[in-house]
Amino acid sequence: MYKILVLPGDGVGIEVAAEAVGVLKALGAKHKLDFTFEEALIGGSSLDKYGVPIKDEVLQMAKKSDGVLLGAVGGPKWDGVEYARRPERGLLALRAELKAFANLRPVKVLPVLADASPLKRELIEGVDIMLVRELTGGLYFGRPKGIKKLVGGKEKGYNTLLYTTPEIERVARVGFELARGRRKKLTSVDKANVLESNVLWRKVVTRIGQEYPDVELKHMYVDNCAMQLLRNPQQFDVILTTNMFGDILADEASMLSGSIGMLPSASIGGKVGIYEPIHGSAPGRAGQNKGNPIATILSAAMMLKYAFHLEEASDEIERAIVKVLDEGYRTLDIHQEGTKLVGTREMGELIREKLL
Ligand code: IPM
Ligand code: MG
């Protein structure tokens, strides 16, 4: 029995999570896999109902589950909310509580979508990158942080970019292990020419790299990496980077795949992982059956693989998605002339049909 906690969150998160659950249910029925689902609130929807972006009780439910499937959090409705209760805080608390320190963001260019990318086909064909983003440290969590009043009505806002040796070691090992099972190349991305914490990052990654002599390690500055992702993305296999840089580079890299609506993620390292699309709640598209559920459905596939070790079932979902895309069905974000525009629900339904 696999106990899945579903946290749909806000905006399109609610619609895409429903489609991913539908796919898991269909797959479960087909292979007699005993998936059970619990659902709870996170983000703005939790804030509206309970006054907090995630309840303690929900954090406990997450810890007791076998995997958390998440939609997306946030939206302009909560822009004015004080910092500590913002929807995003719910997600960050969940990541910290589950000790999900390694965030895996695979960027794969499907041949059938190569023309949906704003980049030239020959540049992106065959791109298959695994971005490993450190997720529970760095600038997102470092202390001290805050906004303080200064004399004369001025204020100062500050955050701390902090990494300790063990934090770097454990995420580096995840990166090297993944590289070992892939094309055996790891690019560690930092800003060691400017930031002390990143000097340590580079030093520790280099040391851990010696445990993996079969993996070719390269260091790259983040500004250069941002450029290389557009100039020659085929050079990358595993990219290992810090929390903040990973957040930014993942959104950039998503455009290689055609749309941010295509990119799943798995946040692992603790006992229970979080599986969520990398996109946000897309308030402009929310509630209109317009979002792309593929990133969330692929995240569910990652849950099957990384949490439940159901590789075959996971591959089956990926194959179903490719079949649907091959037949020309597209949600709004990847729609082009000559393809068939469908909504969130229809895309989910088509993928379920292809499982059978
Ligand atoms: C992501 C998102 C989150 C992050 C936000 C919603 C807190 O942008 O998962 O990439 O910054 O980590
Ligand atoms: Mg992000």
GROMACS .gro file of C-alpha atoms and ligand atoms in nm:
model
  369
    1MET     CA    1   0.000   0.000   0.000
    2TYR     CA    2   0.126   0.345  -0.094
    3LYS     CA    3  -0.008   0.640   0.101
    4ILE     CA    4   0.000   0.958  -0.103
    5LEU     CA    5  -0.067   1.301   0.045
    6VAL     CA    6  -0.205   1.535  -0.220
    7LEU     CA    7  -0.154   1.908  -0.162
    8PRO     CA    8  -0.310   2.080  -0.465
    9GLY     CA    9  -0.235   2.430  -0.334
   10ASP     CA   10  -0.352   2.731  -0.533
   11GLY     CA   11  -0.444   2.841  -0.884
   12VAL     CA   12  -0.376   2.589  -1.160
   13GLY     CA   13  -0.213   2.371  -0.894
   14ILE     CA   14  -0.562   2.252  -0.803
   15GLU     CA   15  -0.649   2.154  -1.159
   16VAL     CA   16  -0.319   1.990  -1.251
   17ALA     CA   17  -0.298   1.794  -0.925
   18ALA     CA   18  -0.644   1.650  -0.994
   19GLU     CA   19  -0.525   1.520  -1.332
   20ALA     CA   20  -0.214   1.363  -1.182
   21VAL     CA   21  -0.424   1.188  -0.918
   22GLY     CA   22  -0.651   1.065  -1.197
   23VAL     CA   23  -0.353   0.918  -1.379
   24LEU     CA   24  -0.227   0.745  -1.064
   25LYS     CA   25  -0.574   0.603  -0.999
   26ALA     CA   26  -0.599   0.468  -1.352
   27LEU     CA   27  -0.254   0.317  -1.330
   28GLY     CA   28  -0.327   0.173  -0.987
   29ALA     CA   29  -0.645   0.006  -1.112
   30LYS     CA   30  -0.464  -0.135  -1.410
   31HIS     CA   31  -0.172  -0.287  -1.222
   32LYS     CA   32  -0.357  -0.356  -0.894
   33LEU     CA   33  -0.136  -0.110  -0.711
   34ASP     CA   34  -0.287  -0.005  -0.382
   35PHE     CA   35  -0.260   0.374  -0.387
   36THR     CA   36  -0.450   0.561  -0.117
   37PHE     CA   37  -0.494   0.937  -0.131
   38GLU     CA   38  -0.536   1.194   0.141
   39GLU     CA   39  -0.584   1.559   0.054
   40ALA     CA   40  -0.501   1.874   0.250
   41LEU     CA   41  -0.449   2.246   0.202
   42ILE     CA   42  -0.125   2.436   0.149
   43GLY     CA   43  -0.044   2.792   0.043
   44GLY     CA   44  -0.309   3.057  -0.004
   45SER     CA   45  -0.597   2.813   0.024
   46SER     CA   46  -0.474   2.708   0.367
   47LEU     CA   47  -0.417   3.070   0.464
   48ASP     CA   48  -0.772   3.166   0.367
   49LYS     CA   49  -0.924   2.885   0.571
   50TYR     CA   50  -0.690   2.851   0.869
   51GLY     CA   51  -0.484   3.169   0.875
   52VAL     CA   52  -0.156   2.980   0.814
   53PRO     CA   53   0.002   2.865   0.486
   54ILE     CA   54   0.037   2.511   0.619
   55LYS     CA   55  -0.100   2.358   0.938
   56ASP     CA   56   0.120   2.156   1.170
   57GLU     CA   57  -0.122   1.874   1.130
   58VAL     CA   58  -0.056   1.874   0.754
   59LEU     CA   59   0.320   1.863   0.811
   60GLN     CA   60   0.261   1.558   1.031
   61MET     CA   61   0.040   1.397   0.766
   62ALA     CA   62   0.321   1.454   0.514
   63LYS     CA   63   0.574   1.288   0.740
   64LYS     CA   64   0.350   0.985   0.778
   65SER     CA   65   0.282   0.951   0.406
   66ASP     CA   66   0.489   0.762   0.151
   67GLY     CA   67   0.504   1.059  -0.083
   68VAL     CA   68   0.364   1.410  -0.123
   69LEU     CA   69   0.217   1.517  -0.456
   70LEU     CA   70   0.197   1.894  -0.476
   71GLY     CA   71   0.038   2.134  -0.723
   72ALA     CA   72   0.155   2.493  -0.683
   73VAL     CA   73   0.126   2.773  -0.429
   74GLY     CA   74   0.081   3.148  -0.435
   75GLY     CA   75  -0.101   3.414  -0.632
   76PRO     CA   76  -0.158   3.791  -0.644
   77LYS     CA   77  -0.445   3.759  -0.397
   78TRP     CA   78  -0.190   3.704  -0.119
   79ASP     CA   79   0.074   3.953  -0.236
   80GLY     CA   80   0.002   4.187   0.052
   81VAL     CA   81   0.016   3.919   0.319
   82GLU     CA   82   0.290   3.959   0.578
   83TYR     CA   83   0.603   3.764   0.494
   84ALA     CA   84   0.576   3.490   0.759
   85ARG     CA   85   0.231   3.386   0.642
   86ARG     CA   86   0.283   3.407   0.266
   87PRO     CA   87   0.173   3.098   0.068
   88GLU     CA   88   0.536   3.026  -0.029
   89ARG     CA   89   0.626   2.987   0.339
   90GLY     CA   90   0.403   2.679   0.351
   91LEU     CA   91   0.604   2.512   0.079
   92LEU     CA   92   0.938   2.609   0.232
   93ALA     CA   93   0.824   2.478   0.572
   94LEU     CA   94   0.724   2.149   0.410
   95ARG     CA   95   1.061   2.114   0.235
   96ALA     CA   96   1.246   2.188   0.559
   97GLU     CA   97   1.026   1.963   0.773
   98LEU     CA   98   1.069   1.669   0.535
   99LYS     CA   99   1.443   1.742   0.503
  100ALA     CA  100   1.404   1.725   0.127
  101PHE     CA  101   1.747   1.870   0.058
  102ALA     CA  102   1.794   1.755  -0.302
  103ASN     CA  103   1.561   1.881  -0.570
  104LEU     CA  104   1.582   1.687  -0.895
  105ARG     CA  105   1.461   1.877  -1.200
  106PRO     CA  106   1.500   1.677  -1.521
  107VAL     CA  107   1.498   1.881  -1.842
  108LYS     CA  108   1.433   1.657  -2.137
  109VAL     CA  109   1.357   1.780  -2.485
  110LEU     CA  110   1.100   1.555  -2.646
  111PRO     CA  111   1.158   1.545  -3.024
  112VAL     CA  112   0.787   1.606  -3.082
  113LEU     CA  113   0.804   1.932  -2.887
  114ALA     CA  114   1.136   2.058  -3.021
  115ASP     CA  115   0.954   2.317  -3.231
  116ALA     CA  116   0.753   2.442  -2.934
  117SER     CA  117   1.072   2.580  -2.779
  118PRO     CA  118   1.166   2.937  -2.865
  119LEU     CA  119   1.515   2.803  -2.934
  120LYS     CA  120   1.628   2.647  -3.259
  121ARG     CA  121   1.563   2.276  -3.299
  122GLU     CA  122   1.925   2.187  -3.379
  123LEU     CA  123   2.036   2.358  -3.059
  124ILE     CA  124   1.806   2.170  -2.825
  125GLU     CA  125   1.760   1.831  -2.990
  126GLY     CA  126   1.867   1.550  -2.761
  127VAL     CA  127   1.900   1.773  -2.455
  128ASP     CA  128   1.871   1.560  -2.142
  129ILE     CA  129   1.979   1.744  -1.828
  130MET     CA  130   1.930   1.653  -1.465
  131LEU     CA  131   1.942   1.968  -1.259
  132VAL     CA  132   2.010   1.898  -0.892
  133ARG     CA  133   1.920   2.197  -0.680
  134GLU     CA  134   2.010   2.215  -0.311
  135LEU     CA  135   1.674   2.282  -0.147
  136THR     CA  136   1.690   2.334   0.228
  137GLY     CA  137   1.988   2.566   0.269
  138GLY     CA  138   2.158   2.865   0.114
  139LEU     CA  139   1.999   3.204   0.074
  140TYR     CA  140   1.647   3.069   0.124
  141PHE     CA  141   1.711   2.954   0.478
  142GLY     CA  142   2.027   3.124   0.606
  143ARG     CA  143   2.010   3.332   0.922
  144PRO     CA  144   2.022   3.612   1.019
  145LYS     CA  145   1.763   3.753   0.785
  146GLY     CA  146   1.501   4.020   0.804
  147ILE     CA  147   1.408   4.382   0.750
  148LYS     CA  148   1.528   4.623   1.017
  149LYS     CA  149   1.454   4.987   1.080
  150LEU     CA  150   1.750   5.220   1.067
  151VAL     CA  151   1.772   5.573   1.196
  152GLY     CA  152   1.619   5.841   0.980
  153GLY     CA  153   1.332   5.621   0.859
  154LYS     CA  154   1.561   5.409   0.645
  155GLU     CA  155   1.540   5.030   0.650
  156LYS     CA  156   1.776   4.746   0.567
  157GLY     CA  157   1.674   4.411   0.426
  158TYR     CA  158   1.916   4.122   0.448
  159ASN     CA  159   1.953   3.749   0.397
  160THR     CA  160   2.243   3.517   0.466
  161LEU     CA  161   2.397   3.290   0.206
  162LEU     CA  162   2.524   3.011   0.423
  163TYR     CA  163   2.634   2.654   0.350
  164THR     CA  164   2.796   2.408   0.585
  165THR     CA  165   3.020   2.120   0.479
  166PRO     CA  166   2.761   1.845   0.550
  167GLU     CA  167   2.492   2.032   0.355
  168ILE     CA  168   2.718   2.045   0.051
  169GLU     CA  169   2.843   1.689   0.089
  170ARG     CA  170   2.502   1.525   0.098
  171VAL     CA  171   2.360   1.705  -0.205
  172ALA     CA  172   2.686   1.655  -0.396
  173ARG     CA  173   2.660   1.280  -0.338
  174VAL     CA  174   2.308   1.282  -0.481
  175GLY     CA  175   2.443   1.459  -0.789
  176PHE     CA  176   2.739   1.224  -0.837
  177GLU     CA  177   2.524   0.913  -0.786
  178LEU     CA  178   2.281   1.037  -1.050
  179ALA     CA  179   2.566   1.118  -1.290
  180ARG     CA  180   2.699   0.767  -1.239
  181GLY     CA  181   2.372   0.623  -1.370
  182ARG     CA  182   2.370   0.864  -1.665
  183ARG     CA  183   2.641   1.003  -1.893
  184LYS     CA  184   2.890   1.045  -1.606
  185LYS     CA  185   2.934   1.420  -1.633
  186LEU     CA  186   2.864   1.663  -1.352
  187THR     CA  187   2.883   2.039  -1.378
  188SER     CA  188   2.886   2.211  -1.041
  189VAL     CA  189   2.756   2.565  -1.071
  190ASP     CA  190   2.861   2.836  -0.826
  191LYS     CA  191   2.986   3.191  -0.792
  192ALA     CA  192   3.313   3.102  -0.623
  193ASN     CA  193   3.483   3.404  -0.779
  194VAL     CA  194   3.276   3.633  -0.558
  195LEU     CA  195   3.105   3.448  -0.271
  196GLU     CA  196   3.290   3.282   0.019
  197SER     CA  197   3.013   3.029   0.080
  198ASN     CA  198   3.057   2.925  -0.282
  199VAL     CA  199   3.433   2.888  -0.238
  200LEU     CA  200   3.346   2.627   0.024
  201TRP     CA  201   3.087   2.476  -0.211
  202ARG     CA  202   3.351   2.428  -0.481
  203LYS     CA  203   3.605   2.286  -0.237
  204VAL     CA  204   3.364   2.031  -0.091
  205VAL     CA  205   3.222   1.927  -0.430
  206THR     CA  206   3.578   1.872  -0.553
  207ARG     CA  207   3.656   1.652  -0.254
  208ILE     CA  208   3.338   1.445  -0.291
  209GLY     CA  209   3.420   1.418  -0.661
  210GLN     CA  210   3.731   1.220  -0.572
  211GLU     CA  211   3.500   0.945  -0.446
  212TYR     CA  212   3.360   0.930  -0.799
  213PRO     CA  213   3.662   0.902  -1.028
  214ASP     CA  214   3.437   0.765  -1.303
  215VAL     CA  215   3.238   1.091  -1.313
  216GLU     CA  216   3.391   1.385  -1.496
  217LEU     CA  217   3.357   1.696  -1.278
  218LYS     CA  218   3.355   2.047  -1.415
  219HIS     CA  219   3.301   2.373  -1.228
  220MET     CA  220   3.117   2.660  -1.390
  221TYR     CA  221   3.023   3.008  -1.273
  222VAL     CA  222   2.651   3.066  -1.265
  223ASP     CA  223   2.655   3.360  -1.506
  224ASN     CA  224   2.842   3.150  -1.759
  225CYS     CA  225   2.602   2.859  -1.699
  226ALA     CA  226   2.303   3.083  -1.769
  227MET     CA  227   2.463   3.169  -2.101
  228GLN     CA  228   2.576   2.814  -2.184
  229LEU     CA  229   2.222   2.681  -2.130
  230LEU     CA  230   2.116   2.887  -2.429
  231ARG     CA  231   2.436   2.859  -2.632
  232ASN     CA  232   2.504   2.487  -2.604
  233PRO     CA  233   2.269   2.302  -2.369
  234GLN     CA  234   2.372   1.963  -2.510
  235GLN     CA  235   2.701   1.985  -2.319
  236PHE     CA  236   2.525   1.926  -1.984
  237ASP     CA  237   2.444   1.597  -1.814
  238VAL     CA  238   2.399   1.660  -1.438
  239ILE     CA  239   2.406   2.019  -1.313
  240LEU     CA  240   2.457   2.053  -0.938
  241THR     CA  241   2.390   2.389  -0.780
  242THR     CA  242   2.278   2.591  -0.479
  243ASN     CA  243   1.920   2.667  -0.382
  244MET     CA  244   1.885   3.014  -0.533
  245PHE     CA  245   2.083   2.947  -0.849
  246GLY     CA  246   1.890   2.625  -0.902
  247ASP     CA  247   1.560   2.809  -0.875
  248ILE     CA  248   1.664   3.051  -1.147
  249LEU     CA  249   1.846   2.810  -1.379
  250ALA     CA  250   1.554   2.563  -1.371
  251ASP     CA  251   1.311   2.820  -1.506
  252GLU     CA  252   1.559   2.916  -1.774
  253ALA     CA  253   1.624   2.551  -1.866
  254SER     CA  254   1.251   2.479  -1.882
  255MET     CA  255   1.229   2.682  -2.200
  256LEU     CA  256   1.448   2.424  -2.372
  257SER     CA  257   1.169   2.172  -2.325
  258GLY     CA  258   0.913   2.404  -2.482
  259SER     CA  259   0.728   2.519  -2.172
  260ILE     CA  260   0.763   2.545  -1.799
  261GLY     CA  261   0.441   2.343  -1.796
  262MET     CA  262   0.644   2.037  -1.894
  263LEU     CA  263   0.895   2.022  -1.609
  264PRO     CA  264   0.848   1.795  -1.307
  265SER     CA  265   1.057   1.772  -0.995
  266ALA     CA  266   1.131   1.543  -0.705
  267SER     CA  267   1.252   1.677  -0.373
  268ILE     CA  268   1.427   1.395  -0.196
  269GLY     CA  269   1.681   1.321   0.074
  270GLY     CA  270   1.452   1.278   0.374
  271LYS     CA  271   1.228   0.983   0.452
  272VAL     CA  272   0.940   1.126   0.247
  273GLY     CA  273   0.979   1.310  -0.082
  274ILE     CA  274   0.779   1.592  -0.243
  275TYR     CA  275   0.683   1.562  -0.606
  276GLU     CA  276   0.578   1.882  -0.774
  277PRO     CA  277   0.591   2.068  -1.105
  278ILE     CA  278   0.848   2.348  -1.115
  279HIS     CA  279   0.589   2.599  -1.237
  280GLY     CA  280   0.383   2.827  -1.020
  281SER     CA  281   0.010   2.869  -0.972
  282ALA     CA  282  -0.035   3.062  -1.301
  283PRO     CA  283  -0.312   3.288  -1.164
  284GLY     CA  284  -0.394   3.420  -1.511
  285ARG     CA  285  -0.491   3.072  -1.626
  286ALA     CA  286  -0.636   2.936  -1.305
  287GLY     CA  287  -0.987   2.792  -1.298
  288GLN     CA  288  -1.021   2.802  -1.676
  289ASN     CA  289  -0.912   2.451  -1.769
  290LYS     CA  290  -0.608   2.604  -1.942
  291GLY     CA  291  -0.307   2.478  -1.746
  292ASN     CA  292  -0.075   2.204  -1.865
  293PRO     CA  293  -0.101   1.903  -1.631
  294ILE     CA  294   0.200   1.724  -1.785
  295ALA     CA  295   0.459   1.860  -1.539
  296THR     CA  296   0.251   1.736  -1.247
  297ILE     CA  297   0.175   1.403  -1.411
  298LEU     CA  298   0.549   1.361  -1.475
  299SER     CA  299   0.609   1.450  -1.109
  300ALA     CA  300   0.373   1.167  -1.014
  301ALA     CA  301   0.583   0.944  -1.240
  302MET     CA  302   0.893   1.055  -1.052
  303MET     CA  303   0.720   0.960  -0.726
  304LEU     CA  304   0.659   0.611  -0.860
  305LYS     CA  305   1.023   0.582  -0.953
  306TYR     CA  306   1.203   0.747  -0.662
  307ALA     CA  307   0.966   0.676  -0.373
  308PHE     CA  308   0.800   0.347  -0.467
  309HIS     CA  309   1.061   0.197  -0.704
  310LEU     CA  310   0.788   0.123  -0.958
  311GLU     CA  311   1.006   0.197  -1.258
  312GLU     CA  312   0.791   0.017  -1.510
  313ALA     CA  313   0.477   0.203  -1.404
  314SER     CA  314   0.669   0.530  -1.411
  315ASP     CA  315   0.791   0.464  -1.765
  316GLU     CA  316   0.438   0.379  -1.866
  317ILE     CA  317   0.322   0.729  -1.772
  318GLU     CA  318   0.605   0.885  -1.969
  319ARG     CA  319   0.525   0.675  -2.272
  320ALA     CA  320   0.156   0.768  -2.250
  321ILE     CA  321   0.248   1.137  -2.249
  322VAL     CA  322   0.471   1.097  -2.553
  323LYS     CA  323   0.191   0.912  -2.737
  324VAL     CA  324  -0.060   1.189  -2.668
  325LEU     CA  325   0.185   1.454  -2.784
  326ASP     CA  326   0.272   1.246  -3.089
  327GLU     CA  327  -0.094   1.249  -3.181
  328GLY     CA  328  -0.082   1.626  -3.184
  329TYR     CA  329  -0.270   1.717  -2.866
  330ARG     CA  330  -0.143   2.029  -2.689
  331THR     CA  331  -0.241   2.248  -2.400
  332LEU     CA  332  -0.231   2.623  -2.451
  333ASP     CA  333   0.131   2.669  -2.341
  334ILE     CA  334   0.268   2.432  -2.606
  335HIS     CA  335   0.002   2.486  -2.869
  336GLN     CA  336   0.115   2.573  -3.221
  337GLU     CA  337  -0.050   2.591  -3.558
  338GLY     CA  338  -0.140   2.245  -3.683
  339THR     CA  339  -0.175   2.093  -3.337
  340LYS     CA  340  -0.495   2.019  -3.147
  341LEU     CA  341  -0.567   2.249  -2.854
  342VAL     CA  342  -0.707   2.075  -2.546
  343GLY     CA  343  -0.777   2.179  -2.188
  344THR     CA  344  -0.627   2.055  -1.863
  345ARG     CA  345  -0.893   1.790  -1.808
  346GLU     CA  346  -0.887   1.664  -2.165
  347MET     CA  347  -0.508   1.633  -2.156
  348GLY     CA  348  -0.533   1.431  -1.834
  349GLU     CA  349  -0.802   1.211  -1.984
  350LEU     CA  350  -0.603   1.150  -2.303
  351ILE     CA  351  -0.300   1.044  -2.101
  352ARG     CA  352  -0.514   0.807  -1.892
  353GLU     CA  353  -0.657   0.652  -2.208
  354LYS     CA  354  -0.309   0.583  -2.340
  355LEU     CA  355  -0.222   0.385  -2.030
  356LEU     CA  356  -0.477   0.128  -2.125
  357IPM     C1  357   1.013   2.664  -0.714
  357IPM     C2  358   0.935   2.785  -0.673
  357IPM     C3  359   0.948   2.803  -0.523
  357IPM     C4  360   1.095   2.827  -0.494
  357IPM     C5  361   0.861   2.912  -0.460
  357IPM     C6  362   0.715   2.893  -0.492
  357IPM     C7  363   0.882   2.920  -0.311
  357IPM     O1  364   0.975   2.897  -0.743
  357IPM     O2  365   0.985   2.554  -0.663
  357IPM     O3  366   1.101   2.677  -0.800
  357IPM     O4  367   1.143   2.941  -0.504
  357IPM     O5  368   1.164   2.731  -0.459
  358MG      MG  369   1.111   2.853  -0.902
   0.00000   0.00000   0.00000
